[in-house]
Coordinates of N, CA and C in Angstrom, one line a residue:
M1 N 0.8 -1.2 -0.3 CA 0.0 0.1 0.1 C 0.9 1.4 -0.1
K2 N 0.6 2.2 -1.0 CA 1.4 3.4 -0.5 C 0.4 4.2 0.2
D3 N 1.5 5.4 1.3 CA 0.6 6.3 1.7 C 0.7 7.4 0.9
E4 N -0.3 8.3 0.8 CA -0.4 9.2 -0.6 C 0.2 10.4 0.5
Y5 N 0.2 10.6 1.7 CA 0.5 11.7 2.1 C 2.1 11.9 2.2
M6 N 2.5 10.7 2.3 CA 4.1 10.7 2.5 C 4.9 9.9 1.2
G7 N 4.3 9.3 0.7 CA 4.8 8.6 -0.6 C 5.9 7.3 0.1
E8 N 5.1 6.8 1.3 CA 6.2 6.2 1.6 C 5.2 4.7 1.6
Q9 N 5.8 3.1 1.6 CA 5.4 2.2 1.3 C 4.9 1.7 2.9
R10 N 4.1 0.9 3.0 CA 3.7 0.6 4.0 C 3.3 -1.0 4.0
P11 N 4.0 -1.6 4.9 CA 3.5 -3.4 4.5 C 2.0 -3.6 4.3
S12 N 1.4 -4.4 4.0 CA 0.3 -4.7 3.6 C -0.5 -6.0 4.7
P13 N -1.4 -5.2 6.1 CA -1.9 -6.1 6.8 C -2.1 -7.5 6.3
T14 N -1.7 -8.3 7.4 CA -1.8 -9.8 7.4 C -3.0 -10.5 7.5
I15 N -3.1 -11.6 7.1 CA -4.7 -11.7 7.8 C -5.1 -11.9 9.4
H16 N -3.8 -12.2 10.2 CA -4.1 -12.4 11.5 C -4.1 -10.9 11.8
A17 N -3.6 -10.0 11.3 CA -3.8 -8.2 11.7 C -5.2 -7.4 11.4
I18 N -5.7 -8.2 10.4 CA -7.3 -7.9 10.3 C -8.6 -8.4 11.5
M19 N -9.6 -7.6 12.1 CA -10.2 -8.6 12.7 C -11.3 -8.9 12.1
S20 N -12.0 -10.1 12.7 CA -12.9 -10.3 12.5 C -13.9 -10.2 13.0
D21 N -15.1 -10.6 12.5 CA -16.6 -10.3 13.4 C -16.7 -11.6 14.2
K22 N -16.5 -12.4 14.2 CA -16.4 -13.4 15.0 C -15.0 -13.4 16.1
P23 N -15.1 -13.5 17.5 CA -15.1 -13.5 18.2 C -14.5 -14.8 18.5
N24 N -12.5 -15.4 19.1 CA -11.7 -16.6 19.2 C -12.4 -16.7 20.5
M25 N -13.1 -17.7 21.0 CA -13.7 -18.4 21.9 C -12.8 -19.0 22.8
R26 N -12.1 -19.9 22.1 CA -11.3 -20.6 22.4 C -10.3 -20.6 23.8
E27 N -9.5 -19.5 23.6 CA -9.4 -18.8 24.9 C -10.0 -18.8 26.4
I28 N -11.0 -17.9 25.9 CA -12.3 -17.8 27.0 C -12.9 -19.2 27.5
S29 N -12.7 -20.1 27.0 CA -13.3 -21.4 27.4 C -12.5 -22.2 28.2
S30 N -11.4 -22.1 28.0 CA -9.9 -22.4 29.0 C -9.7 -21.6 30.1
F31 N -10.2 -20.5 30.3 CA -9.7 -19.7 31.1 C -10.2 -20.3 32.8
D32 N -9.0 -20.1 33.6 CA -9.0 -20.6 34.8 C -9.2 -20.0 36.4
K33 N -10.4 -19.6 36.6 CA -10.7 -18.4 37.2 C -9.9 -18.5 38.7
T34 N -9.8 -19.8 39.1 CA -9.1 -19.8 40.4 C -7.9 -19.5 40.3
K35 N -7.1 -19.1 39.0 CA -5.6 -19.0 39.0 C -6.1 -17.3 39.5
L36 N -7.0 -16.8 39.3 CA -6.7 -15.4 39.8 C -6.7 -14.8 41.2
K37 N -6.1 -13.9 41.5 CA -5.9 -13.5 43.1 C -6.8 -12.7 43.7
K38 N -7.1 -12.7 44.6 CA -8.9 -11.9 45.4 C -8.0 -10.7 45.7
T39 N -8.7 -9.9 45.0 CA -8.3 -8.4 45.9 C -9.4 -7.4 46.3
E40 N -8.9 -6.8 47.4 CA -9.9 -5.8 47.8 C -9.9 -4.4 46.9
T41 N -11.7 -4.3 47.0 CA -12.0 -2.9 46.3 C -12.0 -1.6 47.2
R42 N -11.3 -0.5 46.9 CA -11.2 0.2 48.1 C -10.9 1.4 47.1
V43 N -12.9 2.1 47.7 CA -12.5 3.7 47.0 C -11.6 4.4 47.9
K44 N -10.5 5.5 47.3 CA -9.9 5.9 47.2 C -10.7 7.6 47.4
N45 N -11.0 8.0 46.0 CA -11.5 9.3 46.4 C -13.1 9.5 46.0
P46 N -13.4 9.7 47.2 CA -15.5 9.2 46.8 C -16.1 10.9 46.9
L47 N -17.1 10.5 45.4 CA -17.6 11.7 45.9 C -17.8 12.7 46.5
P48 N -18.0 14.0 46.9 CA -19.1 14.3 48.5 C -20.5 14.2 48.3
T49 N -21.3 14.4 49.3 CA -22.7 13.5 49.2 C -23.1 15.9 48.7
K50 N -24.3 15.5 48.4 CA -25.6 16.9 48.3 C -25.0 17.6 49.7
E51 N -25.4 16.7 50.2 CA -25.1 17.3 52.4 C -24.1 18.0 52.4
T52 N -22.6 17.7 52.0 CA -21.3 18.2 52.2 C -21.3 19.4 51.0
I53 N -21.5 19.6 49.7 CA -21.8 20.4 49.1 C -22.6 21.8 49.4
D54 N -23.6 21.0 49.8 CA -24.4 22.5 50.2 C -24.0 23.3 51.4
Q55 N -23.2 22.0 52.4 CA -22.8 22.8 53.5 C -21.4 24.1 53.2
E56 N -20.6 23.1 52.2 CA -19.5 24.1 51.4 C -20.1 25.7 51.0
R57 N -21.0 25.4 50.2 CA -21.7 26.9 50.0 C -22.2 27.5 50.7
K58 N -22.8 27.5 52.0 CA -23.0 28.0 53.0 C -21.7 29.1 53.8
R59 N -20.7 27.8 53.4 CA -19.3 28.6 54.0 C -19.1 29.5 53.4
E60 N -19.0 29.6 51.8 CA -18.4 30.2 51.0 C -19.2 31.4 51.1
P61 N -18.0 32.9 51.1 CA -18.9 34.2 51.2 C -19.5 34.4 49.4
S62 N -20.8 34.8 48.9 CA -20.8 35.2 47.9 C -20.5 36.7 47.2
P63 N -19.7 36.2 45.8 CA -18.9 37.8 45.4 C -19.5 38.7 45.2

C-alpha cells in the first residue's frame, strides 16, 4: 500500500492483523478463574454528598 501523504510504502496487513466479526472463544472457554488473585476494592476519592456540597456553599461568601 502506498501512503498518499508521505509517499512511503506500508506493509500490507496480514490475515491475523485484520479483526474478524467472530471473536475467538477458545481462550475464553479454557480460562481458569481459580488462578485469579483475590483483591479488596477500596474507594480512594469518593465524590462529596449533596449535603456536603450544600454545607460548602453556605460557608463560602458570595462575590
